[in-house]
Amino acid sequence: MGIAVPGDFSQIYSALIAERALNEARPKNVASQHINRYKETGPSGALTLSRFNDIGRADTVPAGTEYQTEAAVGSTGVTITPSRRMKMTLVDVSAMRRRVPGRDIRGILNLVQGGIPVGMATEQINEVAGIVADAIMPEAMQLIRSHVETIEYDTVQGFANLSGGVSDTGNNIQVGDVEEALYALENGESLPHGNFVGQFDLRHIYDLKADVRANETATAFTSDLATILQLRPDTARNGLRGALLGLTAYAHDSDVRLTANAGADNVSAIFLAGEGDPEVANGQGIPGCFAFVQEHGPLLTVKWVGRASSAELILMWPWTVGERVDAWGKTLTFDA
């Protein structure tokens, strides 16, 4: 790839294409919209999320008495190390040509093969980058959606790592089970906030509705989304199914479903919702049970493959989803 901007060796041609193509993606995320997100790890390639240990309550000291007791201040940290994730596809030359009618296909191929010449004006850089982005846009969007789906999948799979919860193998979930798990979560260690989220398997959502109907506990579960959004306009909308016992209830897609006991049971969870990166970005956000950590942002490379008469697109993105604090979530494992 050629250098796009003289003197700036980080802004390569593929990065300009990525800026245009990747921003158009509309990811479908439900569970992963409630986790912390950290932009980059820095040179180490890993990020350690720490919190201070509890030093106990303040002591009572009589007047005139010299105070000698020192509190041992320490911290507990969890280190999350991103893994390199990649996805590749080919775009046939005929498809590229159809997407940019009126453009010389040889000129487009020259751009793909040789990059943008040094010394080109910013306006020209944006124009040619836009042409190539139009030619490869659908496939580039598919690549980023593949990564986003994996982020969602890994978040749901993380429910299995939570050490506590409520389960009843072979039986349907009931409202009382959710209440028990919520109590266990709140009755554990002190929590930094009370923004819990109920992240349910779709089967469990319908079992809970059936339990409500059978027992006429109409106020336990509400599907009145308009009222929920009116009272909590900041509530995330993807996968929102209603409110249960004061929890916003979400259902993740069946293609990221987590099963247990050889598939006989499905797994849901109640956990502390996270937002932003509270430590890194000057306290912008709130800490949650799970965290998404990336070494750096997605990098899209474009290369011409003559033997295939196609442009090769590779999206490389080093990231992982890790459990931040185990005590901040509880699993719900019930009949599928």
mmCIF file of C-alpha atoms in Angstrom:
data_model
loop_
_atom_site.group_PDB
_atom_site.id
_atom_site.type_symbol
_atom_site.label_atom_id
_atom_site.label_comp_id
_atom_site.label_asym_id
_atom_site.label_seq_id
_atom_site.Cartn_x
_atom_site.Cartn_y
_atom_site.Cartn_z
ATOM 1 C CA MET A 1 0.000 0.000 0.000
ATOM 2 C CA GLY A 2 1.198 3.505 -0.757
ATOM 3 C CA ILE A 3 1.492 6.234 1.833
ATOM 4 C CA ALA A 4 -1.632 8.406 1.618
ATOM 5 C CA VAL A 5 -0.449 11.537 3.387
ATOM 6 C CA PRO A 6 3.236 12.580 3.167
ATOM 7 C CA GLY A 7 4.866 12.711 6.563
ATOM 8 C CA ASP A 8 2.064 10.707 8.238
ATOM 9 C CA PHE A 9 3.077 7.076 8.003
ATOM 10 C CA SER A 10 0.141 5.851 10.077
ATOM 11 C CA GLN A 11 -2.539 6.972 7.629
ATOM 12 C CA ILE A 12 -2.302 4.339 4.930
ATOM 13 C CA TYR A 13 -4.652 3.854 2.021
ATOM 14 C CA SER A 14 -6.443 0.899 3.620
ATOM 15 C CA ALA A 15 -7.220 3.010 6.706
ATOM 16 C CA LEU A 16 -8.998 5.600 4.577
ATOM 17 C CA ILE A 17 -11.144 2.869 3.020
ATOM 18 C CA ALA A 18 -11.881 1.410 6.445
ATOM 19 C CA GLU A 19 -13.059 4.761 7.767
ATOM 20 C CA ARG A 20 -15.710 4.919 5.065
ATOM 21 C CA ALA A 21 -16.722 1.276 4.833
ATOM 22 C CA LEU A 22 -16.757 0.314 8.504
ATOM 23 C CA ASN A 23 -18.757 3.320 9.648
ATOM 24 C CA GLU A 24 -21.668 2.218 7.476
ATOM 25 C CA ALA A 25 -22.144 -1.069 9.335
ATOM 26 C CA ARG A 26 -25.215 -1.436 11.531
ATOM 27 C CA PRO A 27 -24.246 -4.074 14.091
ATOM 28 C CA LYS A 28 -26.859 -6.079 15.938
ATOM 29 C CA ASN A 29 -25.792 -6.337 19.537
ATOM 30 C CA VAL A 30 -27.926 -7.006 22.602
ATOM 31 C CA ALA A 31 -25.914 -8.410 25.516
ATOM 32 C CA SER A 32 -22.749 -6.641 24.330
ATOM 33 C CA GLN A 33 -24.411 -3.225 24.495
ATOM 34 C CA HIS A 34 -24.299 -3.493 28.305
ATOM 35 C CA ILE A 35 -20.560 -3.970 28.779
ATOM 36 C CA ASN A 36 -17.599 -1.639 29.260
ATOM 37 C CA ARG A 37 -15.584 -0.799 26.157
ATOM 38 C CA TYR A 38 -11.940 0.197 26.200
ATOM 39 C CA LYS A 39 -10.423 1.758 23.088
ATOM 40 C CA GLU A 40 -6.867 0.461 23.257
ATOM 41 C CA THR A 41 -4.468 -1.329 25.561
ATOM 42 C CA GLY A 42 -1.272 0.548 24.790
ATOM 43 C CA PRO A 43 2.160 -0.978 24.111
ATOM 44 C CA SER A 44 1.711 -3.908 26.513
ATOM 45 C CA GLY A 45 -1.091 -5.452 24.453
ATOM 46 C CA ALA A 46 -3.121 -6.125 27.628
ATOM 47 C CA LEU A 47 -5.247 -4.040 29.970
ATOM 48 C CA THR A 48 -5.436 -4.498 33.749
ATOM 49 C CA LEU A 49 -8.642 -3.282 35.376
ATOM 50 C CA SER A 50 -8.022 -2.696 39.085
ATOM 51 C CA ARG A 51 -10.120 -1.728 42.080
ATOM 52 C CA PHE A 52 -9.149 -0.917 45.677
ATOM 53 C CA ASN A 53 -9.709 -3.474 48.401
ATOM 54 C CA ASP A 54 -12.142 -2.699 51.208
ATOM 55 C CA ILE A 55 -10.174 -1.281 54.177
ATOM 56 C CA GLY A 56 -13.146 -1.489 56.536
ATOM 57 C CA ARG A 57 -14.970 1.080 58.621
ATOM 58 C CA ALA A 58 -13.421 4.105 60.332
ATOM 59 C CA ASP A 59 -12.157 3.676 63.898
ATOM 60 C CA THR A 60 -13.292 5.597 66.962
ATOM 61 C CA VAL A 61 -10.391 7.447 68.625
ATOM 62 C CA PRO A 62 -10.761 9.156 72.036
ATOM 63 C CA ALA A 63 -9.651 12.786 72.298
ATOM 64 C CA GLY A 64 -5.995 13.222 73.214
ATOM 65 C CA THR A 65 -5.075 9.728 72.046
ATOM 66 C CA GLU A 66 -2.484 9.248 69.355
ATOM 67 C CA TYR A 67 -3.850 7.097 66.548
ATOM 68 C CA GLN A 68 -1.455 4.314 65.483
ATOM 69 C CA THR A 69 -3.439 1.918 63.270
ATOM 70 C CA GLU A 70 -2.534 2.016 59.600
ATOM 71 C CA ALA A 71 -4.898 0.651 56.999
ATOM 72 C CA ALA A 72 -3.294 -1.679 54.468
ATOM 73 C CA VAL A 73 -4.458 -0.198 51.189
ATOM 74 C CA GLY A 74 -4.225 -2.578 48.227
ATOM 75 C CA SER A 75 -5.938 -3.330 44.969
ATOM 76 C CA THR A 76 -7.244 -6.295 43.056
ATOM 77 C CA GLY A 77 -6.861 -6.360 39.288
ATOM 78 C CA VAL A 78 -7.964 -8.537 36.401
ATOM 79 C CA THR A 79 -5.866 -8.514 33.248
ATOM 80 C CA ILE A 80 -7.657 -8.849 29.913
ATOM 81 C CA THR A 81 -5.520 -9.637 26.874
ATOM 82 C CA PRO A 82 -6.982 -9.166 23.375
ATOM 83 C CA SER A 83 -6.710 -11.955 20.807
ATOM 84 C CA ARG A 84 -6.153 -11.327 17.119
ATOM 85 C CA ARG A 85 -9.394 -11.860 15.201
ATOM 86 C CA MET A 86 -9.498 -11.949 11.397
ATOM 87 C CA LYS A 87 -11.974 -12.447 8.564
ATOM 88 C CA MET A 88 -11.266 -12.448 4.822
ATOM 89 C CA THR A 89 -13.287 -12.405 1.614
ATOM 90 C CA LEU A 90 -12.904 -11.694 -2.111
ATOM 91 C CA VAL A 91 -14.777 -9.175 -4.264
ATOM 92 C CA ASP A 92 -14.990 -10.125 -7.932
ATOM 93 C CA VAL A 93 -13.930 -7.503 -10.450
ATOM 94 C CA SER A 94 -17.347 -7.631 -12.169
ATOM 95 C CA ALA A 95 -19.151 -6.819 -8.921
ATOM 96 C CA MET A 96 -16.795 -3.899 -8.273
ATOM 97 C CA ARG A 97 -17.396 -2.528 -11.763
ATOM 98 C CA ARG A 98 -21.205 -2.654 -11.405
ATOM 99 C CA ARG A 99 -21.061 -0.653 -8.182
ATOM 100 C CA VAL A 100 -19.214 2.295 -9.694
ATOM 101 C CA PRO A 101 -20.911 2.810 -13.071
ATOM 102 C CA GLY A 102 -19.185 5.224 -15.383
ATOM 103 C CA ARG A 103 -15.802 4.676 -13.737
ATOM 104 C CA ASP A 104 -12.861 3.115 -15.539
ATOM 105 C CA ILE A 105 -12.360 -0.283 -13.929
ATOM 106 C CA ARG A 106 -8.640 -0.145 -14.764
ATOM 107 C CA GLY A 107 -8.358 3.042 -12.756
ATOM 108 C CA ILE A 108 -10.090 1.417 -9.788
ATOM 109 C CA LEU A 109 -7.774 -1.592 -9.990
ATOM 110 C CA ASN A 110 -4.763 0.699 -10.116
ATOM 111 C CA LEU A 111 -5.938 2.337 -6.906
ATOM 112 C CA VAL A 112 -6.463 -1.034 -5.221
ATOM 113 C CA GLN A 113 -3.036 -2.281 -6.305
ATOM 114 C CA GLY A 114 -0.935 0.847 -5.902
ATOM 115 C CA GLY A 115 -2.600 2.930 -3.258
ATOM 116 C CA ILE A 116 -2.746 6.724 -3.374
ATOM 117 C CA PRO A 117 0.291 8.564 -4.751
ATOM 118 C CA VAL A 118 2.323 10.779 -2.454
ATOM 119 C CA GLY A 119 1.492 14.457 -2.830
ATOM 120 C CA MET A 120 -2.170 14.065 -3.741
ATOM 121 C CA ALA A 121 -4.413 16.803 -2.332
ATOM 122 C CA THR A 122 -6.778 15.970 0.528
ATOM 123 C CA GLU A 123 -9.855 16.479 -1.679
ATOM 124 C CA GLN A 124 -8.499 14.027 -4.249
ATOM 125 C CA ILE A 125 -7.622 11.504 -1.527
ATOM 126 C CA ASN A 126 -11.185 11.583 -0.236
ATOM 127 C CA GLU A 127 -12.592 11.251 -3.749
ATOM 128 C CA VAL A 128 -10.569 8.203 -4.766
ATOM 129 C CA ALA A 129 -11.018 6.573 -1.374
ATOM 130 C CA GLY A 130 -14.763 7.026 -1.802
ATOM 131 C CA ILE A 131 -14.682 5.356 -5.223
ATOM 132 C CA VAL A 132 -12.922 2.253 -3.931
ATOM 133 C CA ALA A 133 -15.110 2.197 -0.808
ATOM 134 C CA ASP A 134 -18.218 2.127 -3.019
ATOM 135 C CA ALA A 135 -16.737 -0.773 -4.959
ATOM 136 C CA ILE A 136 -16.125 -2.949 -1.872
ATOM 137 C CA MET A 137 -18.705 -1.587 0.596
ATOM 138 C CA PRO A 138 -21.104 -4.587 0.936
ATOM 139 C CA GLU A 139 -18.300 -7.055 1.625
ATOM 140 C CA ALA A 140 -16.538 -4.692 4.030
ATOM 141 C CA MET A 141 -19.797 -4.368 5.968
ATOM 142 C CA GLN A 142 -20.118 -8.145 6.132
ATOM 143 C CA LEU A 143 -16.640 -8.432 7.596
ATOM 144 C CA ILE A 144 -17.301 -5.933 10.378
ATOM 145 C CA ARG A 145 -20.658 -7.553 11.129
ATOM 146 C CA SER A 146 -18.871 -10.874 11.505
ATOM 147 C CA HIS A 147 -16.675 -9.361 14.216
ATOM 148 C CA VAL A 148 -19.588 -7.651 15.945
ATOM 149 C CA GLU A 149 -21.540 -10.921 15.991
ATOM 150 C CA THR A 150 -18.536 -12.582 17.606
ATOM 151 C CA ILE A 151 -18.388 -9.873 20.279
ATOM 152 C CA GLU A 152 -22.046 -10.583 21.068
ATOM 153 C CA TYR A 153 -21.418 -14.339 21.050
ATOM 154 C CA ASP A 154 -18.436 -14.092 23.407
ATOM 155 C CA THR A 155 -20.396 -11.873 25.808
ATOM 156 C CA VAL A 156 -23.212 -14.424 26.101
ATOM 157 C CA GLN A 157 -20.719 -17.290 26.396
ATOM 158 C CA GLY A 158 -19.210 -15.396 29.334
ATOM 159 C CA PHE A 159 -22.352 -16.128 31.357
ATOM 160 C CA ALA A 160 -20.976 -19.647 31.912
ATOM 161 C CA ASN A 161 -17.958 -18.210 33.769
ATOM 162 C CA LEU A 162 -20.059 -16.551 36.482
ATOM 163 C CA SER A 163 -19.611 -18.598 39.640
ATOM 164 C CA GLY A 164 -23.035 -18.027 41.213
ATOM 165 C CA GLY A 165 -26.619 -18.312 40.081
ATOM 166 C CA VAL A 166 -29.890 -20.213 40.146
ATOM 167 C CA SER A 167 -30.607 -23.374 38.162
ATOM 168 C CA ASP A 168 -33.195 -26.120 37.886
ATOM 169 C CA THR A 169 -32.273 -28.653 35.238
ATOM 170 C CA GLY A 170 -35.254 -29.899 33.260
ATOM 171 C CA ASN A 171 -37.727 -27.304 34.560
ATOM 172 C CA ASN A 172 -38.879 -24.003 33.099
ATOM 173 C CA ILE A 173 -37.729 -20.731 34.564
ATOM 174 C CA GLN A 174 -40.201 -18.869 36.795
ATOM 175 C CA VAL A 175 -40.456 -15.322 38.103
ATOM 176 C CA GLY A 176 -39.432 -16.529 41.568
ATOM 177 C CA ASP A 177 -36.145 -17.847 40.153
ATOM 178 C CA VAL A 178 -35.268 -14.424 38.794
ATOM 179 C CA GLU A 179 -36.144 -12.883 42.135
ATOM 180 C CA GLU A 180 -33.835 -15.336 43.932
ATOM 181 C CA ALA A 181 -30.921 -14.583 41.584
ATOM 182 C CA LEU A 182 -31.470 -10.842 41.923
ATOM 183 C CA TYR A 183 -31.443 -11.136 45.714
ATOM 184 C CA ALA A 184 -28.212 -13.160 45.602
ATOM 185 C CA LEU A 185 -26.625 -10.469 43.437
ATOM 186 C CA GLU A 186 -27.657 -7.588 45.678
ATOM 187 C CA ASN A 187 -26.944 -9.491 48.903
ATOM 188 C CA GLY A 188 -23.311 -10.165 47.958
ATOM 189 C CA GLU A 189 -20.548 -7.596 48.003
ATOM 190 C CA SER A 190 -21.360 -3.902 47.844
ATOM 191 C CA LEU A 191 -21.985 -2.776 44.266
ATOM 192 C CA PRO A 192 -20.842 0.481 42.633
ATOM 193 C CA HIS A 193 -24.357 1.170 41.280
ATOM 194 C CA GLY A 194 -27.756 -0.476 40.885
ATOM 195 C CA ASN A 195 -28.117 -0.561 37.114
ATOM 196 C CA PHE A 196 -28.839 -4.271 36.630
ATOM 197 C CA VAL A 197 -29.856 -5.843 33.343
ATOM 198 C CA GLY A 198 -31.731 -9.087 32.769
ATOM 199 C CA GLN A 199 -30.220 -10.778 29.695
ATOM 200 C CA PHE A 200 -32.414 -13.753 28.810
ATOM 201 C CA ASP A 201 -32.471 -16.550 26.318
ATOM 202 C CA LEU A 202 -35.524 -16.193 24.089
ATOM 203 C CA ARG A 203 -36.969 -19.459 25.454
ATOM 204 C CA HIS A 204 -36.750 -18.093 28.991
ATOM 205 C CA ILE A 205 -38.567 -14.877 28.020
ATOM 206 C CA TYR A 206 -41.564 -16.872 26.830
ATOM 207 C CA ASP A 207 -41.455 -19.213 29.840
ATOM 208 C CA LEU A 208 -41.535 -16.187 32.150
ATOM 209 C CA LYS A 209 -44.538 -14.789 30.288
ATOM 210 C CA ALA A 210 -46.285 -18.151 30.630
ATOM 211 C CA ASP A 211 -45.568 -18.181 34.364
ATOM 212 C CA VAL A 212 -47.051 -14.704 34.694
ATOM 213 C CA ARG A 213 -50.222 -15.738 32.865
ATOM 214 C CA ALA A 214 -50.631 -18.951 34.855
ATOM 215 C CA ASN A 215 -50.244 -17.253 38.217
ATOM 216 C CA GLU A 216 -51.965 -13.969 37.289
ATOM 217 C CA THR A 217 -48.996 -11.972 38.510
ATOM 218 C CA ALA A 218 -49.610 -9.346 35.867
ATOM 219 C CA THR A 219 -47.428 -6.680 37.445
ATOM 220 C CA ALA A 220 -44.294 -8.865 37.542
ATOM 221 C CA PHE A 221 -43.631 -8.666 33.793
ATOM 222 C CA THR A 222 -44.650 -5.849 31.507
ATOM 223 C CA SER A 223 -44.178 -5.666 27.748
ATOM 224 C CA ASP A 224 -45.227 -2.011 27.592
ATOM 225 C CA LEU A 225 -42.050 -0.764 25.923
ATOM 226 C CA ALA A 226 -43.456 2.713 25.352
ATOM 227 C CA THR A 227 -43.829 3.286 29.086
ATOM 228 C CA ILE A 228 -40.370 1.876 29.806
ATOM 229 C CA LEU A 229 -38.762 4.182 27.255
ATOM 230 C CA GLN A 230 -40.793 7.135 28.507
ATOM 231 C CA LEU A 231 -39.591 6.639 32.068
ATOM 232 C CA ARG A 232 -36.052 5.621 31.023
ATOM 233 C CA PRO A 233 -35.335 7.292 27.666
ATOM 234 C CA ASP A 234 -31.679 6.248 27.907
ATOM 235 C CA THR A 235 -32.618 2.553 27.869
ATOM 236 C CA ALA A 236 -30.924 0.572 25.101
ATOM 237 C CA ARG A 237 -33.469 -0.632 22.532
ATOM 238 C CA ASN A 238 -31.781 -3.602 20.863
ATOM 239 C CA GLY A 239 -33.429 -6.782 22.132
ATOM 240 C CA LEU A 240 -35.615 -4.990 24.694
ATOM 241 C CA ARG A 241 -38.609 -7.202 25.617
ATOM 242 C CA GLY A 242 -40.014 -5.549 28.713
ATOM 243 C CA ALA A 243 -39.455 -5.081 32.429
ATOM 244 C CA LEU A 244 -39.361 -7.790 35.085
ATOM 245 C CA LEU A 245 -39.169 -7.109 38.828
ATOM 246 C CA GLY A 246 -37.639 -3.723 38.137
ATOM 247 C CA LEU A 247 -35.146 -5.154 35.628
ATOM 248 C CA THR A 248 -35.053 -4.186 31.984
ATOM 249 C CA ALA A 249 -35.426 -7.554 30.257
ATOM 250 C CA TYR A 250 -33.557 -8.275 27.026
ATOM 251 C CA ALA A 251 -33.486 -11.324 24.768
ATOM 252 C CA HIS A 252 -30.387 -12.169 22.738
ATOM 253 C CA ASP A 253 -30.630 -13.907 19.376
ATOM 254 C CA SER A 254 -30.833 -17.687 19.129
ATOM 255 C CA ASP A 255 -27.637 -17.868 17.048
ATOM 256 C CA VAL A 256 -25.566 -16.756 20.067
ATOM 257 C CA ARG A 257 -27.462 -18.965 22.517
ATOM 258 C CA LEU A 258 -25.557 -20.542 25.416
ATOM 259 C CA THR A 259 -26.645 -24.065 26.379
ATOM 260 C CA ALA A 260 -25.741 -26.317 29.296
ATOM 261 C CA ASN A 261 -26.072 -30.007 30.168
ATOM 262 C CA ALA A 262 -25.568 -31.222 26.579
ATOM 263 C CA GLY A 263 -28.089 -28.681 25.326
ATOM 264 C CA ALA A 264 -30.896 -29.647 27.698
ATOM 265 C CA ASP A 265 -30.856 -26.238 29.368
ATOM 266 C CA ASN A 266 -30.357 -22.662 28.195
ATOM 267 C CA VAL A 267 -28.432 -20.033 30.122
ATOM 268 C CA SER A 268 -29.497 -16.473 30.916
ATOM 269 C CA ALA A 269 -27.947 -13.982 33.309
ATOM 270 C CA ILE A 270 -28.531 -10.954 35.496
ATOM 271 C CA PHE A 271 -25.524 -8.686 35.701
ATOM 272 C CA LEU A 272 -24.353 -5.191 36.450
ATOM 273 C CA ALA A 273 -24.486 -3.169 33.246
ATOM 274 C CA GLY A 274 -21.357 -1.320 32.185
ATOM 275 C CA GLU A 275 -20.991 1.790 30.097
ATOM 276 C CA GLY A 276 -17.953 3.349 28.441
ATOM 277 C CA ASP A 277 -14.485 3.121 29.974
ATOM 278 C CA PRO A 278 -14.748 4.624 33.489
ATOM 279 C CA GLU A 279 -11.032 4.387 34.342
ATOM 280 C CA VAL A 280 -9.433 5.395 31.055
ATOM 281 C CA ALA A 281 -11.676 8.151 29.683
ATOM 282 C CA ASN A 282 -11.584 10.480 32.692
ATOM 283 C CA GLY A 283 -14.404 8.672 34.409
ATOM 284 C CA GLN A 284 -16.785 8.741 31.452
ATOM 285 C CA GLY A 285 -18.919 5.684 32.101
ATOM 286 C CA ILE A 286 -19.848 3.208 34.815
ATOM 287 C CA PRO A 287 -18.143 -0.124 35.652
ATOM 288 C CA GLY A 288 -19.974 -3.335 34.788
ATOM 289 C CA CYS A 289 -19.602 -7.096 35.019
ATOM 290 C CA PHE A 290 -18.067 -7.583 31.553
ATOM 291 C CA ALA A 291 -15.589 -5.582 29.510
ATOM 292 C CA PHE A 292 -14.607 -5.400 25.838
ATOM 293 C CA VAL A 293 -10.913 -4.633 25.353
ATOM 294 C CA GLN A 294 -9.216 -3.989 22.014
ATOM 295 C CA GLU A 295 -5.518 -3.582 21.338
ATOM 296 C CA HIS A 296 -6.424 -1.138 18.563
ATOM 297 C CA GLY A 297 -9.313 -0.464 16.218
ATOM 298 C CA PRO A 298 -10.240 -2.594 13.178
ATOM 299 C CA LEU A 299 -7.798 -2.526 10.264
ATOM 300 C CA LEU A 300 -9.090 -3.263 6.776
ATOM 301 C CA THR A 301 -6.534 -4.131 4.093
ATOM 302 C CA VAL A 302 -7.350 -4.269 0.378
ATOM 303 C CA LYS A 303 -5.177 -6.174 -2.102
ATOM 304 C CA TRP A 304 -5.625 -7.146 -5.740
ATOM 305 C CA VAL A 305 -5.432 -10.913 -6.401
ATOM 306 C CA GLY A 306 -4.859 -11.380 -10.129
ATOM 307 C CA ARG A 307 -5.349 -15.157 -10.232
ATOM 308 C CA ALA A 308 -8.825 -14.689 -8.771
ATOM 309 C CA SER A 309 -9.690 -11.501 -10.668
ATOM 310 C CA SER A 310 -10.782 -10.115 -7.322
ATOM 311 C CA ALA A 311 -9.893 -7.702 -4.577
ATOM 312 C CA GLU A 312 -8.974 -9.439 -1.324
ATOM 313 C CA LEU A 313 -10.368 -7.825 1.827
ATOM 314 C CA ILE A 314 -8.971 -8.755 5.246
ATOM 315 C CA LEU A 315 -10.321 -7.268 8.453
ATOM 316 C CA MET A 316 -7.955 -7.710 11.395
ATOM 317 C CA TRP A 317 -9.092 -6.618 14.855
ATOM 318 C CA PRO A 318 -7.386 -7.691 18.111
ATOM 319 C CA TRP A 319 -10.001 -7.750 20.886
ATOM 320 C CA THR A 320 -11.577 -9.891 23.587
ATOM 321 C CA VAL A 321 -14.505 -9.832 26.020
ATOM 322 C CA GLY A 322 -13.563 -10.618 29.612
ATOM 323 C CA GLU A 323 -15.224 -10.959 32.985
ATOM 324 C CA ARG A 324 -14.366 -7.921 35.045
ATOM 325 C CA VAL A 325 -15.793 -8.843 38.471
ATOM 326 C CA ASP A 326 -17.325 -12.287 39.008
ATOM 327 C CA ALA A 327 -19.551 -11.193 41.891
ATOM 328 C CA TRP A 328 -21.336 -8.659 39.687
ATOM 329 C CA GLY A 329 -23.348 -11.268 37.765
ATOM 330 C CA LYS A 330 -25.521 -14.356 38.335
ATOM 331 C CA THR A 331 -26.496 -17.078 35.881
ATOM 332 C CA LEU A 332 -29.963 -18.545 35.307
ATOM 333 C CA THR A 333 -29.856 -22.093 33.907
ATOM 334 C CA PHE A 334 -33.218 -23.663 33.084
ATOM 335 C CA ASP A 335 -34.975 -25.962 30.645
ATOM 336 C CA ALA A 336 -34.596 -25.255 26.940
#
